[in-house]
mmCIF file of C-alpha atoms in Angstrom:
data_model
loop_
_atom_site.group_PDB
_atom_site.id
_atom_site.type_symbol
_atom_site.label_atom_id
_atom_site.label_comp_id
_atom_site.label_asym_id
_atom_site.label_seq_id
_atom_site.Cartn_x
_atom_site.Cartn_y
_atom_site.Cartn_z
ATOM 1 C CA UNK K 1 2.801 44.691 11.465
ATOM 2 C CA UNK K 2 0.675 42.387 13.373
ATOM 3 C CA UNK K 3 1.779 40.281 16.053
ATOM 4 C CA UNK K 4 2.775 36.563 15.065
ATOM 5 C CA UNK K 5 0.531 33.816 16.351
ATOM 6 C CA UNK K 6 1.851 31.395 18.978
ATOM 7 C CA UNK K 7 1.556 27.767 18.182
ATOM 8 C CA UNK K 8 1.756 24.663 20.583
ATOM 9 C CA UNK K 9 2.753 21.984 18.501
ATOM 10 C CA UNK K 10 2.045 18.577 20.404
ATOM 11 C CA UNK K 11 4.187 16.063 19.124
ATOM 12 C CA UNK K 12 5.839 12.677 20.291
ATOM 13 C CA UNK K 13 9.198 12.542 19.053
ATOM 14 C CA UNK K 14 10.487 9.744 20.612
ATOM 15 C CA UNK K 15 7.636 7.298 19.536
ATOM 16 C CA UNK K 16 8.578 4.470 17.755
ATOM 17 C CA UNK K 17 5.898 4.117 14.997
ATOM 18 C CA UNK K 18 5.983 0.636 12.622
ATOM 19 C CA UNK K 19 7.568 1.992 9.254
ATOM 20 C CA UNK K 20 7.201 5.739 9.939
ATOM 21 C CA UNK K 21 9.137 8.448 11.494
ATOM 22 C CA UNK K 22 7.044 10.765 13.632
ATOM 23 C CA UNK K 23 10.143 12.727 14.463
ATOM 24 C CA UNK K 24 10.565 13.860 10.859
ATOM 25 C CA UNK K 25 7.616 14.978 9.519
ATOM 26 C CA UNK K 26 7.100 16.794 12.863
ATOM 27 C CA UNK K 27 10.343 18.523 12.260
ATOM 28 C CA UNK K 28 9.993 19.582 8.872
ATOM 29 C CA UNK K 29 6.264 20.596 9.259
ATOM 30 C CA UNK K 30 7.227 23.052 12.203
ATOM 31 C CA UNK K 31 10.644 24.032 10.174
ATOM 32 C CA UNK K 32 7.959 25.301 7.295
ATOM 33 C CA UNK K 33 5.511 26.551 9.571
ATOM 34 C CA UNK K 34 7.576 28.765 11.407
ATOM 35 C CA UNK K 35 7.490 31.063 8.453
ATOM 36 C CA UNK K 36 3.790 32.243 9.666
ATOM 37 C CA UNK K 37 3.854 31.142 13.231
ATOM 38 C CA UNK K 38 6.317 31.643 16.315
ATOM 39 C CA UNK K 39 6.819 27.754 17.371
ATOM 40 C CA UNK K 40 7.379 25.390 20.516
ATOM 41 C CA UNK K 41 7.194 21.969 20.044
ATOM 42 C CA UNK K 42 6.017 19.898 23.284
ATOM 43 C CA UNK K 43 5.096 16.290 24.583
ATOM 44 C CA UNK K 44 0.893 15.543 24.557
ATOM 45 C CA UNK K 45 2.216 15.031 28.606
ATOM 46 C CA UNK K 46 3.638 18.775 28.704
ATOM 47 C CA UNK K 47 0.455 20.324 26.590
ATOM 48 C CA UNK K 48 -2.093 21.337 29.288
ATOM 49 C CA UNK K 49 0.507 22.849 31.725
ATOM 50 C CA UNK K 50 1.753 24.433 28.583
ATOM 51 C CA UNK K 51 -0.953 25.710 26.427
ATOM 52 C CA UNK K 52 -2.182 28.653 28.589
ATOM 53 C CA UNK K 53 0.565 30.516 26.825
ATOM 54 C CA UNK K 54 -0.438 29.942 23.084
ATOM 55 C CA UNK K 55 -2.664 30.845 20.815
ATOM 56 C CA UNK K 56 -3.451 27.664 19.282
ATOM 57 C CA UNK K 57 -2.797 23.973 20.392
ATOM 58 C CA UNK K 58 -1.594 21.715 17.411
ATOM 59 C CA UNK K 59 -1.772 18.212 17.613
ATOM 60 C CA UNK K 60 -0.354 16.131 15.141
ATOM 61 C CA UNK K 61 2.057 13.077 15.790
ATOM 62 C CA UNK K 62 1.683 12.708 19.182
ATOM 63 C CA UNK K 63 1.131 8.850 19.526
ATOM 64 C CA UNK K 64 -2.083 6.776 20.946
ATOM 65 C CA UNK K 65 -3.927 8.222 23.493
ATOM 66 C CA UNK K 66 -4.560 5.003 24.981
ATOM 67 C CA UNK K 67 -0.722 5.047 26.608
ATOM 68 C CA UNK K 68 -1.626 7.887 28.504
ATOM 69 C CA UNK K 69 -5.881 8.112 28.067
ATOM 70 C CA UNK K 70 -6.242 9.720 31.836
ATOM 71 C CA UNK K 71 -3.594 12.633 30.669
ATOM 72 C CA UNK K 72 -5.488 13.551 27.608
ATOM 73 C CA UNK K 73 -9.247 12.982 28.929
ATOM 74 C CA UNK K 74 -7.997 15.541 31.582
ATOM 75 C CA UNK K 75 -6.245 17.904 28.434
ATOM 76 C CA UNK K 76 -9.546 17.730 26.774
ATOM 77 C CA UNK K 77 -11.175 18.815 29.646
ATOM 78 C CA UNK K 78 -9.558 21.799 30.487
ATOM 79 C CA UNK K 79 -8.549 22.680 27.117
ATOM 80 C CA UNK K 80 -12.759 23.327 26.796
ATOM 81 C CA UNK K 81 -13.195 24.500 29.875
ATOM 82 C CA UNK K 82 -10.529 27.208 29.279
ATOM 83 C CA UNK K 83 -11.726 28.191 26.053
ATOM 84 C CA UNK K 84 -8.486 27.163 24.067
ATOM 85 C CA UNK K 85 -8.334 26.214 20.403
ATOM 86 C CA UNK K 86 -7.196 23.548 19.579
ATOM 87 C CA UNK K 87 -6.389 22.359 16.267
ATOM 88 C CA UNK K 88 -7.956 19.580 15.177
ATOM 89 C CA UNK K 89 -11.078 21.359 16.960
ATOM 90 C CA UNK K 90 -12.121 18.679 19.718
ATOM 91 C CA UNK K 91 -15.381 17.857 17.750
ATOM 92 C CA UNK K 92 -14.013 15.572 15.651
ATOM 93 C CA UNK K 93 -16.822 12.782 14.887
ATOM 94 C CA UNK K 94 -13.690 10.282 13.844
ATOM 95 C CA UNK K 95 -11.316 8.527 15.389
ATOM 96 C CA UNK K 96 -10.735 11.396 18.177
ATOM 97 C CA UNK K 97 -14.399 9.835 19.361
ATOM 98 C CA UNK K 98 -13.190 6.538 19.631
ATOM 99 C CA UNK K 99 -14.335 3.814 17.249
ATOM 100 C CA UNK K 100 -18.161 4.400 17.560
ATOM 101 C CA UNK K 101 -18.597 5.520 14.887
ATOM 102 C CA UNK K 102 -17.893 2.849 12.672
ATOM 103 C CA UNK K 103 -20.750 1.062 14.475
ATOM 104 C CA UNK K 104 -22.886 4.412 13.751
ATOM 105 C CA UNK K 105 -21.871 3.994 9.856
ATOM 106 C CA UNK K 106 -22.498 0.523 9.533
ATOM 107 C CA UNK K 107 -25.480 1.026 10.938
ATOM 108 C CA UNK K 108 -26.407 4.248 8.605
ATOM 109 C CA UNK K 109 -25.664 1.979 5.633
ATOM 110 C CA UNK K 110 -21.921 3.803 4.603
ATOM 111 C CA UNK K 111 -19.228 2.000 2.191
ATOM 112 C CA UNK K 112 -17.682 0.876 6.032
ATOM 113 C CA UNK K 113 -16.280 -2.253 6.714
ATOM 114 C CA UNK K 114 -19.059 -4.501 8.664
ATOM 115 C CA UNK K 115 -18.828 -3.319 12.465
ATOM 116 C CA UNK K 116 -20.574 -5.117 15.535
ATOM 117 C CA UNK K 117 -19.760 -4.960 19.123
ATOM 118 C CA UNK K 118 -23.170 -6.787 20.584
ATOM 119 C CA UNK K 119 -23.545 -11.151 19.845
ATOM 120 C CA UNK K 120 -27.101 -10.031 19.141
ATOM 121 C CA UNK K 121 -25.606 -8.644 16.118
ATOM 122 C CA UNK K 122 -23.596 -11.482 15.018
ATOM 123 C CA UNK K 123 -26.095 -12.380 12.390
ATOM 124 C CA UNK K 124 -24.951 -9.027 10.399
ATOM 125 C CA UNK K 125 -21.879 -9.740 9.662
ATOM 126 C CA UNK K 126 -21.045 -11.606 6.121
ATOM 127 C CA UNK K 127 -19.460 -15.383 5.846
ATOM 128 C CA UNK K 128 -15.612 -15.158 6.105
ATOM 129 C CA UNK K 129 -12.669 -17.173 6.946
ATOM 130 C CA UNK K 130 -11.682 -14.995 10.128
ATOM 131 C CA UNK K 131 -12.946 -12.491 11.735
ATOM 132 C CA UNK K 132 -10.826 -9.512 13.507
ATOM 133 C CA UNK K 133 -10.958 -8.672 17.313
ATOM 134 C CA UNK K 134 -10.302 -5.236 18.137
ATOM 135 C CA UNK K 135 -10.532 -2.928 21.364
ATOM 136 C CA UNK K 136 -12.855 -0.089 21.202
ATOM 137 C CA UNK K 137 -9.784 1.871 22.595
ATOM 138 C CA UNK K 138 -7.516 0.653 20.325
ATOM 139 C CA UNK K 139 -4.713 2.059 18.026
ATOM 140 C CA UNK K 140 -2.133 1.078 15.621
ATOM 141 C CA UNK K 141 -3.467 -2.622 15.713
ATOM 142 C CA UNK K 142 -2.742 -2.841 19.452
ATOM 143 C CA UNK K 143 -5.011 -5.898 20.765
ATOM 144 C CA UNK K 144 -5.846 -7.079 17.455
ATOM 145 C CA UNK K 145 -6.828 -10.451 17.429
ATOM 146 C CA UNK K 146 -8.440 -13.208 14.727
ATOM 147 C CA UNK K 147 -10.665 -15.731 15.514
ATOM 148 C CA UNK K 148 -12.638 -17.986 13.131
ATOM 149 C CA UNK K 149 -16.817 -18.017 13.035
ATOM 150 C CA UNK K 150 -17.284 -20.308 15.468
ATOM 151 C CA UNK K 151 -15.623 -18.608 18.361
ATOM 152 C CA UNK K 152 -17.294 -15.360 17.374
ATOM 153 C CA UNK K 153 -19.648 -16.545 20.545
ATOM 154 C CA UNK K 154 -17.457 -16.890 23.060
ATOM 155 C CA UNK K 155 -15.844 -13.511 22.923
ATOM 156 C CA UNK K 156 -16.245 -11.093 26.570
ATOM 157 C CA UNK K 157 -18.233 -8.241 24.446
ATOM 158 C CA UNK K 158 -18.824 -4.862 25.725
ATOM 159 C CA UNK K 159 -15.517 -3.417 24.805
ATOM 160 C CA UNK K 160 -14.451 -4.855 21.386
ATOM 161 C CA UNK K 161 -15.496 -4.224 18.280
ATOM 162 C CA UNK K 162 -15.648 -7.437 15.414
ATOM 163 C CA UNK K 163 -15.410 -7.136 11.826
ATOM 164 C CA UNK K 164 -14.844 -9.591 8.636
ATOM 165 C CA UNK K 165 -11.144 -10.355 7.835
ATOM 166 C CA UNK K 166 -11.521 -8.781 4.411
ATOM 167 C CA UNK K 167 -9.645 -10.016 1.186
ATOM 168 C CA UNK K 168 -8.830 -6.640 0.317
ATOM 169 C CA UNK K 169 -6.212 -5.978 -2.937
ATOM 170 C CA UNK K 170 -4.616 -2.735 -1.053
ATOM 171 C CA UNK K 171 -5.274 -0.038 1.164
ATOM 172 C CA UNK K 172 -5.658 3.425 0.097
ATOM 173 C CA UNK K 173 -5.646 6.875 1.823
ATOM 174 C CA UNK K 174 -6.760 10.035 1.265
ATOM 175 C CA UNK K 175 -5.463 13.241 2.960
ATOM 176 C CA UNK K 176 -7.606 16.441 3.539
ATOM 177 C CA UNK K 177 -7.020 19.750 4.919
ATOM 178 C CA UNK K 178 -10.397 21.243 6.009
ATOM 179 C CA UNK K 179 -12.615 19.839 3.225
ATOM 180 C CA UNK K 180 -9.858 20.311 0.477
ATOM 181 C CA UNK K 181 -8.518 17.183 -0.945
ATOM 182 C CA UNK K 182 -4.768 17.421 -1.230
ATOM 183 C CA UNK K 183 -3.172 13.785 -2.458
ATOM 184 C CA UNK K 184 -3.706 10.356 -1.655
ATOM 185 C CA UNK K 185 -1.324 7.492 -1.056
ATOM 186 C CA UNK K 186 -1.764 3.017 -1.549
ATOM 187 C CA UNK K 187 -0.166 0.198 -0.425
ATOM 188 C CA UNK K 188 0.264 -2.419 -3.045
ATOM 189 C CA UNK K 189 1.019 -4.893 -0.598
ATOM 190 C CA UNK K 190 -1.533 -5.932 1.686
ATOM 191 C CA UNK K 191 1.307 -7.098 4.085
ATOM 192 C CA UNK K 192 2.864 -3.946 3.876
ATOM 193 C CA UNK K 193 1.107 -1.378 5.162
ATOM 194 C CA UNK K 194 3.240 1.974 5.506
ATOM 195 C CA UNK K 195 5.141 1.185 2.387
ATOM 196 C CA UNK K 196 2.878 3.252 0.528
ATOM 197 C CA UNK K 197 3.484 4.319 -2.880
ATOM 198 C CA UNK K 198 1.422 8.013 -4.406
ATOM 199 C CA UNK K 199 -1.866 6.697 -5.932
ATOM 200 C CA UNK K 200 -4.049 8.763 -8.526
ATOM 201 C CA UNK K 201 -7.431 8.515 -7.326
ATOM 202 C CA UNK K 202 -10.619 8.887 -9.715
ATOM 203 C CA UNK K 203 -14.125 10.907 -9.416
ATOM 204 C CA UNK K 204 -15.818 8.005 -7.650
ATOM 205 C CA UNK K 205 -12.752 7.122 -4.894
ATOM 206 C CA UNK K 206 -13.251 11.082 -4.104
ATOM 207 C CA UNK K 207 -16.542 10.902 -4.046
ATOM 208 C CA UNK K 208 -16.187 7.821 -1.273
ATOM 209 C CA UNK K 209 -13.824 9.655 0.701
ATOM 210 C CA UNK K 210 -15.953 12.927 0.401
ATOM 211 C CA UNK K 211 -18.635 11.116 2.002
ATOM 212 C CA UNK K 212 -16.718 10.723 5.174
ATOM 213 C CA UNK K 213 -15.201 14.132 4.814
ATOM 214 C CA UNK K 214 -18.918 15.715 4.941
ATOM 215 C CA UNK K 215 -20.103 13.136 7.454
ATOM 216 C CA UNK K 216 -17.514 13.815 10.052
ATOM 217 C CA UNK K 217 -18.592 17.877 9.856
ATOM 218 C CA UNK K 218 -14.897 19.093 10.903
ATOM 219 C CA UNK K 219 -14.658 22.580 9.756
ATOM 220 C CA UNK K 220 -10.913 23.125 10.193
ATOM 221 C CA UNK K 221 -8.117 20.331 10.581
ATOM 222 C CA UNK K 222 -6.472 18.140 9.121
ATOM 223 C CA UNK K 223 -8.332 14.698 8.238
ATOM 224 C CA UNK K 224 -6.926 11.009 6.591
ATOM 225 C CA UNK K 225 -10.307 8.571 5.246
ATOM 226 C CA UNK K 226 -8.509 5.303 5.306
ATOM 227 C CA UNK K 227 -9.631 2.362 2.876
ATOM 228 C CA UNK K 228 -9.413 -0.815 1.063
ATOM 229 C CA UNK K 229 -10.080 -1.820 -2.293
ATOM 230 C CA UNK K 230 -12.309 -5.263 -2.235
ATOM 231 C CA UNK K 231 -11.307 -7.880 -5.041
ATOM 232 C CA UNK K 232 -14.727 -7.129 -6.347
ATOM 233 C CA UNK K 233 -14.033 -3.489 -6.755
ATOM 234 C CA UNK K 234 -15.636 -1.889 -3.619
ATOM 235 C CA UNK K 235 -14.107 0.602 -0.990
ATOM 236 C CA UNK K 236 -14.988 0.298 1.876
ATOM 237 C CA UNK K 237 -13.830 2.525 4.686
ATOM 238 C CA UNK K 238 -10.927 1.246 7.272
ATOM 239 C CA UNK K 239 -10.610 4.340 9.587
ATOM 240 C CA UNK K 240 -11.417 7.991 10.134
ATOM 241 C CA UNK K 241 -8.438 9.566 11.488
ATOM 242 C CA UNK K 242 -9.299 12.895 12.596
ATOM 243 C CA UNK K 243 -7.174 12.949 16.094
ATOM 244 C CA UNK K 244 -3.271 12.992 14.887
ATOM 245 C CA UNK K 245 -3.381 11.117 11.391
ATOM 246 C CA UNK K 246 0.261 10.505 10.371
ATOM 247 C CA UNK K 247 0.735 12.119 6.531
ATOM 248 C CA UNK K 248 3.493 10.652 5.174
ATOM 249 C CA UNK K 249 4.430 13.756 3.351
ATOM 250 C CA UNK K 250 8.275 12.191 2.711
ATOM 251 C CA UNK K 251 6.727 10.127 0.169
ATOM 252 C CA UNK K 252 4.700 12.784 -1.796
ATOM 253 C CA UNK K 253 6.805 15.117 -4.358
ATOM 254 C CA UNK K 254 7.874 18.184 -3.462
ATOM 255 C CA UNK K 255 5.481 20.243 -5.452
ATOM 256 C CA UNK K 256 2.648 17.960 -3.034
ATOM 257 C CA UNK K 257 4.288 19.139 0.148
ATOM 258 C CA UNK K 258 4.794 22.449 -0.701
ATOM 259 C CA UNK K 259 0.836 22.701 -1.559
ATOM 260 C CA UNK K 260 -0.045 20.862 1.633
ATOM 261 C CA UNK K 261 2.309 23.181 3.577
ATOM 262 C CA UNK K 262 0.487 26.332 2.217
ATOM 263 C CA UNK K 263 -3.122 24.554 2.800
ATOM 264 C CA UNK K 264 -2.251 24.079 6.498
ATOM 265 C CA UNK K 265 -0.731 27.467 6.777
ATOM 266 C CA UNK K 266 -4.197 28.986 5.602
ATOM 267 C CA UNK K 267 -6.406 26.426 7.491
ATOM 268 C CA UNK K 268 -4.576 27.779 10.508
ATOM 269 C CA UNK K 269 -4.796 31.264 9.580
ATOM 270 C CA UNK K 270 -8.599 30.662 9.330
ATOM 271 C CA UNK K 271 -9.120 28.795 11.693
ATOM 272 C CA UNK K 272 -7.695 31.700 14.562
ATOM 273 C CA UNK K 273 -9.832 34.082 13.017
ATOM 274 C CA UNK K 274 -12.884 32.355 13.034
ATOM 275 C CA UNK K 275 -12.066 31.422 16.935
ATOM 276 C CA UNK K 276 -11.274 33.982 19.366
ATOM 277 C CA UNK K 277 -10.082 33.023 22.523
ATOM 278 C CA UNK K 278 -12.197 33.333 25.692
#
């Protein structure tokens, strides 16, 4: 019988997340997962002293990087320089990047929400009542700002990115394992985000969020194409969370988790043997 992988799992589970709990998914992921894999769970802090001893690195709810950006430059670092895999792979186009590339995808023409971050460019953005204010660095809407047109002028670029306040009916998101679609989850409520509710998505959202999917050329991981729906119809993409996207898998049916349980599992599985360690 072969020996059992060792996994890493990097997960905060003392961060307090606005209407989620990191703790619990984290726990019941690693409770199924331990049927396949021999388990430690550890803090992003602990990971690079750690990971020497694993086979794999998992990251999944382990809070913004931006509360401790030197730490995890410096894990990225040596986590190539060592050789060690690390799942999501570190060449993640998304989020794990930073927010560049929703300037790159405005600028390629993508269903994206309107993205500038030079006042040269201020003439590309649409008419709207506000306009929202965001670090380049940010996460979970930390230095989120709105400012009206007007003031649009005034703002210290270089390091903020500024978008249209859009009158969106709901945000939807769609949850991927490698390139395999597994379920997707709205919020009704614009004012609401995280209460989300399991939402039945046709050929054309999946052909939206596929466009992201291909775009962002992850071959193993676990990826979440955020969006909202436009009151005339139109997604247009929110985020590309590619670095530790939360799942919300206590508000999908069982049947749903088991399936994404099993698609990880594999991805895993596939992912190790398609990577051998230097």
């Amino acid at each position: 019988m072969p020996d059992r992988r060792r996994v890493l799992f990097v997960t905060d589970l003392a961060y307090q997340a606005r209407g989620r709990r990191y703790c619990d998914e984290d726990i019941f992921l690693t409770s199924r997962l331990r049927n396949d894999f021999d388990i430690a769970l550890c803090h992003p802090l602990d990971a690079a002293a750690l990971m020497d001893a694993f086979d794999v690195v998992v990251v999944r709810n382990s809070g913004p990087v931006l509360h401790y950006q030197k730490e995890y430059d410096a894990f990225r670092e040596q986590a190539t320089a060592r050789g060690t895999r690390i799942y999501n792979p570190l060449s993640g186009r998304g989020d794990m990047a930073g927010k560049q590339y929703l300037l790159d995808l405005t600028a390629a023409g993508y269903p994206v929400i309107p993205t500038i971050d030079r006042p040269e460019d201020l003439h590309l953005l649409p008419e709207a009542g506000q306009y929202a204010v965001k670090p380049k660095a940010g996460a979970d809407s930390i230095g989120l700002t709105f400012v009206p047109r007007e003031q649009l002028g005034d703002l210290a670029y270089g390091d903020i990115l500024v978008q249209p306040r859009i009158d969106f009916l709901y945000e939807v998101s769609f949850y991927y394992v490698d390139d395999a679609f597994q379920y997707a989850l709205h919020a009704p409520d614009p004012e609401r985000r995280w209460v989300l509710e399991p939402y039945e998505p046709t050929d054309a959202d999946l052909a939206f969020a596929r466009r992201f999917i291909d775009w962002n050329t992850l071959d193993h991981g676990i990826q979440r194409v955020d969006a909202c729906r436009t009151r005339e119809g139109e997604l247009l993409l929110v985020e590309l969370e590619d670095l530790n996207p939360y799942l919300s898998l206590d508000l999908v049916s069982d049947r749903t988790r088991d399936s994404f349980v099993a698609s990880m599992t594999a991805s895993l599985h596939r992912f190790l043997d398609s990577q051998p360690r230097n």
